[in-house]
Amino acid sequence: MGLRLAVVVAVGLGLGVSAYGQTGAHECAPADRVCVMDQLDDAASAGDVVAKINLARMFLEEPEQPASWRRAAVLLQQAAATGDAWSTNILAGLYRQGIGVPEDGRKVLSLLVPLAAEGSTAALAGLGDLFANGAGTVRPDKQRAARYYARAAAGGDAHGKYRLALMLLDGSGVPVDIPRAVDLLDELAAAGDPWVLIQLGDVFASGKAKPANRAIDYFDRAAEAGNSAAMVRLAQIYQSGIGTVAPDSAKATDLLERAAALNDVGAQVLLAQALLAGGEPGAAARAVYLLETAAAKGEVLPVAVLASLYAKGGGGVPVNGPRAVALLQPFADGGHAAALVGLGDIYAKGSGTVAVDLPRARALFEQAAETGDLAAMNRLGFMLVLGQGGAADAARGLDLLDQVMAGGDTWAMLQLADLYAEGATLPLDGAKALQYYARAAERGNAAGLTRIGLLYQRGLAHIATDPAAALDYFERAAAAGDGGGRIYLALMLLERASAGDMARAVQLLDAAAMAGDAWATTILADLLIRGDRIDADGPRALALLEPLAEKGNAAALASLGNLYATGVGAIAADTVRAAGYFEAAAALDDYGAKSRFGLMLLKGEGVKADPARGLALLQNVASIGDGWAKIQLGDVLASGETVPLDADAALAAYQGARDAGLAAGAIKLGNLYLTGKGAIAPDPTRAAAYFAEAADSGESVGQVNLALLLLDGKGVTQDVNQAVGLLRRAAGAGDAWANGTLGGLYADGRHLPPDYDNARLFSVAAAKAGDSGAMLRLGILLATGPLAQDHRAEGMDLVDAAVVAQVPNAVVERARLHLMGLAGPDGGPMAESALLAELDDGNPAALRLLLQLYRAGGPGLKARPAQAQSLLDANSALLAPEAVAFETIALRALPPATEQSLADIGAALGGIASTDLSQTVQMLFWGNKNAYVFALQRGLRDAGLYDGPLNGYLGQATISAINRVCRQLDAEATCAAGPLTPDVAILLGNYLASQSKPLQHS
């Protein structure tokens, strides 16, 4: 119990001031503090002990007044000298805390030990406080503190009971004893203290005591007493559910509204986030108001949340980088680490009109790192190693990263190991790469196991190839749920080729293919086509490859060419189809497809003979002739689709094309450095330099590419004016892409003030240059964007015109606008009619939007989930399996979660493509929180982070697993508001999607 609380308790026990509220001359008004203190001072000067005690109490109540505190200490010393126990206890508290007197633990002992010997429970509790924290030359002694608290508690002292309960909960100075701690807190809670009730609620909510839902009773009692913190805790429980209590968003919102009305900052933040998540009209404005109100109170949490919202935008809130900076800057100026890191992230990535400024970001991370903040040390460490924002300082950067990794950040370990394995920014060092991969794996990151397997499979520096070790690590990675580990294991098993190995490899590939992994799908399909030590199965290969081919996967197109070239089982040979697939793959620079199509052109198989073209293709592949041939070779080598990825050779090919005078060579080099490939690390700055070279030569593609980097401040300082200038140059030369990009910029208002005249001017030019969708895109932006107030009708007219002109997907886009309410109250039926007609023509996009309409309803049309299911059942052949899985999940998530619906969602999740997984998680977040939590549990289990039940309830095990992800991603600030927030849903969805992808093979 703190000093101030002790004073209040003592006064409550009868040491009031009423005897000194009056004199013979006059009576003081109750609120006249000066009058009362004057009378107490007179009485104290006359030697009245009670007056001294009451006057000391009043002096101690004056905040941040050292002189008053010193006067109080003198008065208490005088009272204590008379043997008054209360004064002695309070005086001891002053010496313990150094208030009004020097901090002096020995003095505390001299004052309290005699009282304790006489059985004073307050003195026993005070001695417990002394040894719990130490004072002066008296060092902390937790065990001794616990003994004093126990004696005080046995005598009925409330403070002793409370402090002993806390020590029993944490095992501090005593063995953990949750039941005894709960009993002690229950005794204290009988008096109705809301903070004791909250402490009890936390014990049950955290899982330290069971059942978890008992927490609700304690929080409810505290909330009924008007405690806003209890209301917030109770709201969080109803947001996610606990134990056997299901989520109840209405109760959660009501509690947050009550707490927010009491000016509780946490409630205002959570309510704002709930409003943003709900997406109701006007919600964004109120959410921003709540956050701005909370931020004005000077606490960092609402400031950080609001700044993050402005920095990223979303939920109806536009990006406002300057406002985000203004919010964070005062806290950053005060040295607050979280604010420094948040501000550094803004300058590291840019935000709206706030340009990327790496030196400034580095300086901010430097300042935050000095406070010991691990997130700042992580960011600064890699900037120092990579030489970002200033001179490289690998030694210091590595020292910082060592401290970060000591805190358990496994992704920092993997990133650092990759740098040693690549040998680009750090010296090539296989031993160090292995060391850090192993550390990450030991801490539960299965990707570390896969990377170790690759080291032993390929060898590196002083690490010799060791197939047995590689196989062992891939096995361990696969068992831990790492997708890359599964595929590399399958490939090694295929190489060994025994019957058992083949069966296991096919099983692994099949599971990965069902999860949407494209690489695994093509490997498995090729095995089924060849019938190489497994039964050939043409129909199964066709089912695997067609969805990927529809997305333009060159390897899948080539494999389909192989399938139809020979025929497999029930799939008859069809050389015309084979030629079509090979030609499509060849157009995507597929090495093998070019060779096969060249042969078919030479022989006239499935296609009209064209020896010249066929020979040119083969010469192109075989010998690489002029600059364009070098570019084609570079594309093949850089794609890694049908030949091993060789980024260095691709770099040489592109450089040769550039040296031959082709601006396209510089553009290819720019694209290579923009994304990175293999041993070529991403380098946006170098990419921008190559695009600038192409742009200077008049190449419109280079001008547009450079402009896009300038708009986002990627690799260059953000410069919207220069970007617009480049786009105008390319547009003036008739480039459709440049004109269309400018039209969009002026219409959407993200980088430029909305400008209707220019938006229309450039969109029309794009259409004239051959961009058939330019006016449709303009219409959509005019109908929905910042120009909608004055030009929505025209936008709708443009969309209608695109429908009449049969622009691809115009009907679907118009229907989407109708569903947004832009066609009035009958928009739903109008959209339904148009989409049904499109569906009759086999348009899968129309089917997807119809399913959405029947799930959620629209203007003038109620939701009809049963009809959505019937529609999906009847037309699923139009969709790829991954899309069917997504739509199935969306339907199962409509009603409240049940054991069966969660089981159905779990079964369908296996069919979601990794590229769609993040979108799926976010869809569930908005639609069904239990299903969302279930999907997280399943994904976190597959990632090796969660071993609890798959029940859709946000229990402690799930929260712990989510927190591990947040720490891995250095996203504690994002996650601070809890897992049921939009930003965290996006973070976790992206994380799970990344975990479902294998390592890029070379």
Short mmCIF file of N, CA and C in Angstrom, two decimals, residues 791-917:
data_model
loop_
_atom_site.label_atom_id
_atom_site.label_comp_id
_atom_site.label_asym_id
_atom_site.label_seq_id
_atom_site.Cartn_x
_atom_site.Cartn_y
_atom_site.Cartn_z
N HIS A 791 -19.23 14.72 -60.23
CA HIS A 791 -19.12 13.99 -61.50
C HIS A 791 -19.58 12.53 -61.41
N ARG A 792 -20.31 12.20 -60.36
CA ARG A 792 -20.75 10.80 -60.23
C ARG A 792 -21.64 10.38 -61.39
N ALA A 793 -22.54 11.24 -61.79
CA ALA A 793 -23.45 10.88 -62.88
C ALA A 793 -22.67 10.60 -64.16
N GLU A 794 -21.68 11.45 -64.45
CA GLU A 794 -20.87 11.22 -65.64
C GLU A 794 -20.10 9.91 -65.53
N GLY A 795 -19.59 9.63 -64.31
CA GLY A 795 -18.87 8.38 -64.11
C GLY A 795 -19.75 7.18 -64.41
N MET A 796 -20.99 7.24 -63.92
CA MET A 796 -21.90 6.13 -64.20
C MET A 796 -22.19 6.02 -65.70
N ASP A 797 -22.30 7.18 -66.38
CA ASP A 797 -22.52 7.15 -67.83
C ASP A 797 -21.35 6.50 -68.56
N LEU A 798 -20.13 6.78 -68.12
CA LEU A 798 -18.96 6.17 -68.75
C LEU A 798 -18.94 4.66 -68.54
N VAL A 799 -19.33 4.24 -67.36
CA VAL A 799 -19.39 2.80 -67.10
C VAL A 799 -20.46 2.16 -67.98
N ASP A 800 -21.61 2.84 -68.12
CA ASP A 800 -22.67 2.33 -69.01
C ASP A 800 -22.16 2.22 -70.45
N ALA A 801 -21.40 3.23 -70.88
CA ALA A 801 -20.87 3.21 -72.24
C ALA A 801 -19.90 2.05 -72.43
N ALA A 802 -19.12 1.77 -71.41
CA ALA A 802 -18.19 0.63 -71.50
C ALA A 802 -18.95 -0.68 -71.61
N VAL A 803 -20.11 -0.74 -70.93
CA VAL A 803 -20.93 -1.94 -71.04
C VAL A 803 -21.44 -2.10 -72.47
N VAL A 804 -21.93 -1.00 -73.05
CA VAL A 804 -22.42 -1.04 -74.42
C VAL A 804 -21.30 -1.43 -75.38
N ALA A 805 -20.10 -0.93 -75.12
CA ALA A 805 -18.96 -1.24 -75.99
C ALA A 805 -18.38 -2.62 -75.73
N GLN A 806 -18.95 -3.34 -74.76
CA GLN A 806 -18.52 -4.70 -74.41
C GLN A 806 -17.05 -4.75 -73.97
N VAL A 807 -16.66 -3.71 -73.22
CA VAL A 807 -15.33 -3.73 -72.61
C VAL A 807 -15.29 -4.88 -71.60
N PRO A 808 -14.25 -5.68 -71.62
CA PRO A 808 -14.20 -6.83 -70.69
C PRO A 808 -14.48 -6.40 -69.25
N ASN A 809 -15.38 -7.15 -68.60
CA ASN A 809 -15.75 -6.98 -67.20
C ASN A 809 -16.45 -5.67 -66.89
N ALA A 810 -16.87 -4.92 -67.91
CA ALA A 810 -17.59 -3.68 -67.64
C ALA A 810 -18.93 -3.95 -66.97
N VAL A 811 -19.60 -5.02 -67.40
CA VAL A 811 -20.89 -5.36 -66.79
C VAL A 811 -20.71 -5.64 -65.30
N VAL A 812 -19.66 -6.39 -64.98
CA VAL A 812 -19.41 -6.73 -63.58
C VAL A 812 -19.08 -5.48 -62.77
N GLU A 813 -18.28 -4.59 -63.33
CA GLU A 813 -17.91 -3.38 -62.59
C GLU A 813 -19.12 -2.47 -62.39
N ARG A 814 -20.01 -2.40 -63.39
CA ARG A 814 -21.21 -1.60 -63.21
C ARG A 814 -22.09 -2.20 -62.11
N ALA A 815 -22.19 -3.51 -62.11
CA ALA A 815 -22.97 -4.17 -61.07
C ALA A 815 -22.38 -3.88 -59.69
N ARG A 816 -21.07 -3.84 -59.62
CA ARG A 816 -20.42 -3.56 -58.34
C ARG A 816 -20.80 -2.15 -57.85
N LEU A 817 -20.85 -1.19 -58.77
CA LEU A 817 -21.26 0.16 -58.40
C LEU A 817 -22.72 0.19 -57.96
N HIS A 818 -23.55 -0.60 -58.63
CA HIS A 818 -24.95 -0.68 -58.22
C HIS A 818 -25.07 -1.20 -56.79
N LEU A 819 -24.24 -2.17 -56.46
CA LEU A 819 -24.29 -2.74 -55.12
C LEU A 819 -23.78 -1.76 -54.07
N MET A 820 -23.02 -0.77 -54.49
CA MET A 820 -22.55 0.26 -53.57
C MET A 820 -23.63 1.31 -53.33
N GLY A 821 -24.79 1.15 -53.94
CA GLY A 821 -25.88 2.09 -53.74
C GLY A 821 -25.89 3.24 -54.71
N LEU A 822 -25.08 3.18 -55.77
CA LEU A 822 -24.98 4.30 -56.70
C LEU A 822 -26.08 4.28 -57.75
N ALA A 823 -26.93 3.27 -57.75
CA ALA A 823 -28.04 3.21 -58.69
C ALA A 823 -29.38 3.35 -57.96
N GLY A 824 -29.32 3.77 -56.72
CA GLY A 824 -30.54 3.96 -55.96
C GLY A 824 -30.98 2.71 -55.23
N PRO A 825 -32.20 2.73 -54.71
CA PRO A 825 -32.67 1.63 -53.85
C PRO A 825 -32.86 0.31 -54.57
N ASP A 826 -32.89 0.32 -55.89
CA ASP A 826 -33.08 -0.93 -56.65
C ASP A 826 -31.78 -1.44 -57.22
N GLY A 827 -30.66 -0.98 -56.69
CA GLY A 827 -29.37 -1.39 -57.23
C GLY A 827 -29.14 -2.88 -57.14
N GLY A 828 -29.63 -3.51 -56.07
CA GLY A 828 -29.44 -4.95 -55.91
C GLY A 828 -30.09 -5.75 -57.02
N PRO A 829 -31.39 -5.58 -57.26
CA PRO A 829 -32.03 -6.32 -58.34
C PRO A 829 -31.42 -6.03 -59.72
N MET A 830 -31.03 -4.76 -59.96
CA MET A 830 -30.42 -4.42 -61.24
C MET A 830 -29.10 -5.18 -61.42
N ALA A 831 -28.29 -5.20 -60.36
CA ALA A 831 -27.02 -5.92 -60.43
C ALA A 831 -27.26 -7.41 -60.63
N GLU A 832 -28.23 -7.95 -59.93
CA GLU A 832 -28.52 -9.38 -60.04
C GLU A 832 -28.88 -9.75 -61.47
N SER A 833 -29.76 -8.98 -62.09
CA SER A 833 -30.18 -9.28 -63.46
C SER A 833 -29.00 -9.27 -64.42
N ALA A 834 -28.18 -8.23 -64.32
CA ALA A 834 -27.03 -8.13 -65.23
C ALA A 834 -26.03 -9.24 -65.01
N LEU A 835 -25.78 -9.57 -63.77
CA LEU A 835 -24.78 -10.60 -63.46
C LEU A 835 -25.27 -11.98 -63.88
N LEU A 836 -26.56 -12.24 -63.75
CA LEU A 836 -27.09 -13.54 -64.19
C LEU A 836 -26.91 -13.71 -65.70
N ALA A 837 -27.10 -12.62 -66.43
CA ALA A 837 -26.88 -12.69 -67.88
C ALA A 837 -25.42 -12.97 -68.20
N GLU A 838 -24.52 -12.31 -67.48
CA GLU A 838 -23.09 -12.57 -67.67
C GLU A 838 -22.73 -14.00 -67.28
N LEU A 839 -23.37 -14.49 -66.24
CA LEU A 839 -23.10 -15.86 -65.80
C LEU A 839 -23.49 -16.85 -66.87
N ASP A 840 -24.57 -16.55 -67.57
CA ASP A 840 -24.99 -17.44 -68.66
C ASP A 840 -23.92 -17.53 -69.75
N ASP A 841 -23.11 -16.48 -69.86
CA ASP A 841 -22.02 -16.48 -70.84
C ASP A 841 -20.73 -17.05 -70.26
N GLY A 842 -20.81 -17.55 -69.04
CA GLY A 842 -19.65 -18.21 -68.43
C GLY A 842 -18.62 -17.28 -67.83
N ASN A 843 -19.05 -16.09 -67.36
CA ASN A 843 -18.11 -15.12 -66.79
C ASN A 843 -17.88 -15.44 -65.31
N PRO A 844 -16.68 -15.91 -64.94
CA PRO A 844 -16.44 -16.25 -63.53
C PRO A 844 -16.48 -15.04 -62.61
N ALA A 845 -16.08 -13.85 -63.11
CA ALA A 845 -16.13 -12.66 -62.27
C ALA A 845 -17.58 -12.33 -61.90
N ALA A 846 -18.50 -12.56 -62.84
CA ALA A 846 -19.91 -12.33 -62.54
C ALA A 846 -20.40 -13.29 -61.47
N LEU A 847 -19.95 -14.53 -61.53
CA LEU A 847 -20.32 -15.51 -60.52
C LEU A 847 -19.84 -15.08 -59.15
N ARG A 848 -18.59 -14.61 -59.06
CA ARG A 848 -18.04 -14.21 -57.76
C ARG A 848 -18.85 -13.06 -57.15
N LEU A 849 -19.21 -12.06 -57.98
CA LEU A 849 -19.95 -10.92 -57.46
C LEU A 849 -21.38 -11.32 -57.09
N LEU A 850 -21.97 -12.22 -57.86
CA LEU A 850 -23.30 -12.71 -57.52
C LEU A 850 -23.29 -13.42 -56.17
N LEU A 851 -22.27 -14.22 -55.96
CA LEU A 851 -22.16 -14.91 -54.68
C LEU A 851 -22.07 -13.91 -53.54
N GLN A 852 -21.30 -12.85 -53.75
CA GLN A 852 -21.20 -11.81 -52.73
C GLN A 852 -22.55 -11.15 -52.49
N LEU A 853 -23.28 -10.87 -53.57
CA LEU A 853 -24.59 -10.24 -53.45
C LEU A 853 -25.55 -11.11 -52.66
N TYR A 854 -25.58 -12.42 -52.97
CA TYR A 854 -26.50 -13.30 -52.27
C TYR A 854 -26.07 -13.54 -50.82
N ARG A 855 -24.79 -13.42 -50.55
CA ARG A 855 -24.33 -13.58 -49.17
C ARG A 855 -24.72 -12.39 -48.31
N ALA A 856 -24.47 -11.19 -48.85
CA ALA A 856 -24.61 -9.99 -48.02
C ALA A 856 -25.83 -9.13 -48.34
N GLY A 857 -26.47 -9.40 -49.48
CA GLY A 857 -27.57 -8.55 -49.88
C GLY A 857 -27.07 -7.27 -50.50
N GLY A 858 -27.99 -6.44 -50.94
CA GLY A 858 -27.63 -5.18 -51.56
C GLY A 858 -28.84 -4.27 -51.55
N PRO A 859 -28.73 -3.07 -52.10
CA PRO A 859 -29.86 -2.15 -52.12
C PRO A 859 -31.09 -2.80 -52.75
N GLY A 860 -32.15 -2.94 -51.97
CA GLY A 860 -33.39 -3.51 -52.48
C GLY A 860 -33.38 -5.02 -52.62
N LEU A 861 -32.36 -5.68 -52.10
CA LEU A 861 -32.28 -7.14 -52.23
C LEU A 861 -31.71 -7.71 -50.95
N LYS A 862 -32.50 -8.55 -50.27
CA LYS A 862 -32.05 -9.14 -49.03
C LYS A 862 -31.05 -10.25 -49.29
N ALA A 863 -30.25 -10.51 -48.27
CA ALA A 863 -29.28 -11.60 -48.37
C ALA A 863 -30.03 -12.93 -48.51
N ARG A 864 -29.47 -13.81 -49.37
CA ARG A 864 -30.05 -15.14 -49.59
C ARG A 864 -28.93 -16.18 -49.60
N PRO A 865 -28.41 -16.50 -48.44
CA PRO A 865 -27.27 -17.43 -48.38
C PRO A 865 -27.56 -18.77 -49.04
N ALA A 866 -28.79 -19.27 -48.87
CA ALA A 866 -29.11 -20.58 -49.47
C ALA A 866 -29.00 -20.50 -50.98
N GLN A 867 -29.44 -19.40 -51.58
CA GLN A 867 -29.34 -19.24 -53.02
C GLN A 867 -27.88 -19.13 -53.45
N ALA A 868 -27.07 -18.47 -52.62
CA ALA A 868 -25.64 -18.40 -52.92
C ALA A 868 -25.04 -19.79 -52.98
N GLN A 869 -25.40 -20.64 -52.02
CA GLN A 869 -24.87 -22.00 -52.01
C GLN A 869 -25.31 -22.77 -53.25
N SER A 870 -26.58 -22.63 -53.61
CA SER A 870 -27.08 -23.33 -54.80
C SER A 870 -26.35 -22.85 -56.05
N LEU A 871 -26.12 -21.54 -56.12
CA LEU A 871 -25.42 -20.97 -57.28
C LEU A 871 -24.00 -21.51 -57.36
N LEU A 872 -23.35 -21.57 -56.22
CA LEU A 872 -21.98 -22.09 -56.22
C LEU A 872 -21.96 -23.56 -56.61
N ASP A 873 -22.88 -24.34 -56.07
CA ASP A 873 -22.92 -25.77 -56.41
C ASP A 873 -23.11 -25.97 -57.91
N ALA A 874 -23.94 -25.13 -58.51
CA ALA A 874 -24.28 -25.32 -59.93
C ALA A 874 -23.20 -24.80 -60.87
N ASN A 875 -22.38 -23.88 -60.40
CA ASN A 875 -21.44 -23.21 -61.32
C ASN A 875 -19.98 -23.28 -60.88
N SER A 876 -19.68 -24.15 -59.95
CA SER A 876 -18.32 -24.19 -59.42
C SER A 876 -17.28 -24.51 -60.49
N ALA A 877 -17.71 -25.15 -61.58
CA ALA A 877 -16.75 -25.48 -62.64
C ALA A 877 -16.17 -24.24 -63.29
N LEU A 878 -16.86 -23.09 -63.15
CA LEU A 878 -16.34 -21.86 -63.73
C LEU A 878 -15.14 -21.32 -62.96
N LEU A 879 -15.01 -21.77 -61.72
CA LEU A 879 -14.00 -21.20 -60.84
C LEU A 879 -12.85 -22.15 -60.62
N ALA A 880 -11.71 -21.58 -60.36
CA ALA A 880 -10.56 -22.39 -59.95
C ALA A 880 -10.87 -22.99 -58.58
N PRO A 881 -10.27 -24.12 -58.24
CA PRO A 881 -10.53 -24.74 -56.93
C PRO A 881 -10.27 -23.78 -55.78
N GLU A 882 -9.24 -22.94 -55.92
CA GLU A 882 -8.95 -22.00 -54.83
C GLU A 882 -10.11 -21.03 -54.64
N ALA A 883 -10.72 -20.58 -55.75
CA ALA A 883 -11.85 -19.66 -55.65
C ALA A 883 -13.06 -20.36 -55.04
N VAL A 884 -13.28 -21.60 -55.40
CA VAL A 884 -14.39 -22.36 -54.81
C VAL A 884 -14.18 -22.47 -53.30
N ALA A 885 -12.95 -22.73 -52.91
CA ALA A 885 -12.66 -22.85 -51.48
C ALA A 885 -12.94 -21.53 -50.77
N PHE A 886 -12.54 -20.42 -51.38
CA PHE A 886 -12.78 -19.11 -50.76
C PHE A 886 -14.27 -18.85 -50.60
N GLU A 887 -15.04 -19.11 -51.66
CA GLU A 887 -16.47 -18.85 -51.59
C GLU A 887 -17.16 -19.77 -50.59
N THR A 888 -16.68 -21.00 -50.50
CA THR A 888 -17.23 -21.93 -49.51
C THR A 888 -17.01 -21.42 -48.10
N ILE A 889 -15.82 -20.94 -47.85
CA ILE A 889 -15.50 -20.39 -46.52
C ILE A 889 -16.38 -19.18 -46.22
N ALA A 890 -16.54 -18.30 -47.20
CA ALA A 890 -17.36 -17.10 -46.99
C ALA A 890 -18.79 -17.47 -46.62
N LEU A 891 -19.32 -18.52 -47.24
CA LEU A 891 -20.69 -18.95 -46.94
C LEU A 891 -20.77 -19.58 -45.56
N ARG A 892 -19.80 -20.41 -45.21
CA ARG A 892 -19.83 -21.08 -43.90
C ARG A 892 -19.65 -20.08 -42.76
N ALA A 893 -19.05 -18.93 -43.07
CA ALA A 893 -18.79 -17.95 -42.03
C ALA A 893 -19.95 -17.00 -41.81
N LEU A 894 -21.03 -17.11 -42.59
CA LEU A 894 -22.14 -16.18 -42.45
C LEU A 894 -22.88 -16.34 -41.13
N PRO A 895 -23.35 -17.55 -40.77
CA PRO A 895 -24.06 -17.67 -39.50
C PRO A 895 -23.08 -17.73 -38.34
N PRO A 896 -23.58 -17.63 -37.09
CA PRO A 896 -22.69 -17.77 -35.94
C PRO A 896 -21.94 -19.10 -36.02
N ALA A 897 -20.71 -19.07 -35.54
CA ALA A 897 -19.86 -20.26 -35.68
C ALA A 897 -20.41 -21.42 -34.86
N THR A 898 -20.35 -22.59 -35.48
CA THR A 898 -20.66 -23.84 -34.78
C THR A 898 -19.49 -24.79 -35.00
N GLU A 899 -19.51 -25.88 -34.27
CA GLU A 899 -18.44 -26.86 -34.44
C GLU A 899 -18.40 -27.35 -35.88
N GLN A 900 -19.57 -27.57 -36.49
CA GLN A 900 -19.61 -28.08 -37.86
C GLN A 900 -19.14 -27.03 -38.86
N SER A 901 -19.59 -25.75 -38.66
CA SER A 901 -19.19 -24.73 -39.62
C SER A 901 -17.68 -24.50 -39.56
N LEU A 902 -17.10 -24.55 -38.36
CA LEU A 902 -15.65 -24.39 -38.25
C LEU A 902 -14.94 -25.56 -38.91
N ALA A 903 -15.50 -26.76 -38.77
CA ALA A 903 -14.89 -27.93 -39.42
C ALA A 903 -14.93 -27.76 -40.94
N ASP A 904 -16.08 -27.25 -41.45
CA ASP A 904 -16.19 -27.03 -42.90
C ASP A 904 -15.20 -25.97 -43.37
N ILE A 905 -15.06 -24.91 -42.57
CA ILE A 905 -14.11 -23.85 -42.93
C ILE A 905 -12.69 -24.41 -42.93
N GLY A 906 -12.38 -25.22 -41.93
CA GLY A 906 -11.05 -25.82 -41.87
C GLY A 906 -10.76 -26.67 -43.08
N ALA A 907 -11.77 -27.46 -43.52
CA ALA A 907 -11.56 -28.30 -44.69
C ALA A 907 -11.33 -27.46 -45.94
N ALA A 908 -12.07 -26.35 -46.06
CA ALA A 908 -11.93 -25.50 -47.24
C ALA A 908 -10.64 -24.70 -47.23
N LEU A 909 -10.13 -24.37 -46.05
CA LEU A 909 -8.89 -23.60 -45.97
C LEU A 909 -7.74 -24.31 -46.67
N GLY A 910 -7.78 -25.64 -46.67
CA GLY A 910 -6.73 -26.38 -47.34
C GLY A 910 -6.69 -26.15 -48.83
N GLY A 911 -7.79 -25.66 -49.40
CA GLY A 911 -7.84 -25.41 -50.84
C GLY A 911 -7.57 -23.98 -51.23
N ILE A 912 -7.31 -23.12 -50.25
CA ILE A 912 -7.05 -21.71 -50.55
C ILE A 912 -5.61 -21.54 -51.04
N ALA A 913 -5.45 -20.84 -52.14
CA ALA A 913 -4.10 -20.55 -52.64
C ALA A 913 -3.37 -19.66 -51.65
N SER A 914 -2.07 -19.84 -51.56
CA SER A 914 -1.31 -19.01 -50.62
C SER A 914 -1.46 -17.53 -50.93
N THR A 915 -1.64 -17.21 -52.22
CA THR A 915 -1.80 -15.80 -52.60
C THR A 915 -3.14 -15.24 -52.15
N ASP A 916 -4.09 -16.11 -51.85
CA ASP A 916 -5.42 -15.66 -51.42
C ASP A 916 -5.62 -15.80 -49.92
N LEU A 917 -4.64 -16.36 -49.22
CA LEU A 917 -4.84 -16.67 -47.81
C LEU A 917 -5.02 -15.41 -46.97
#
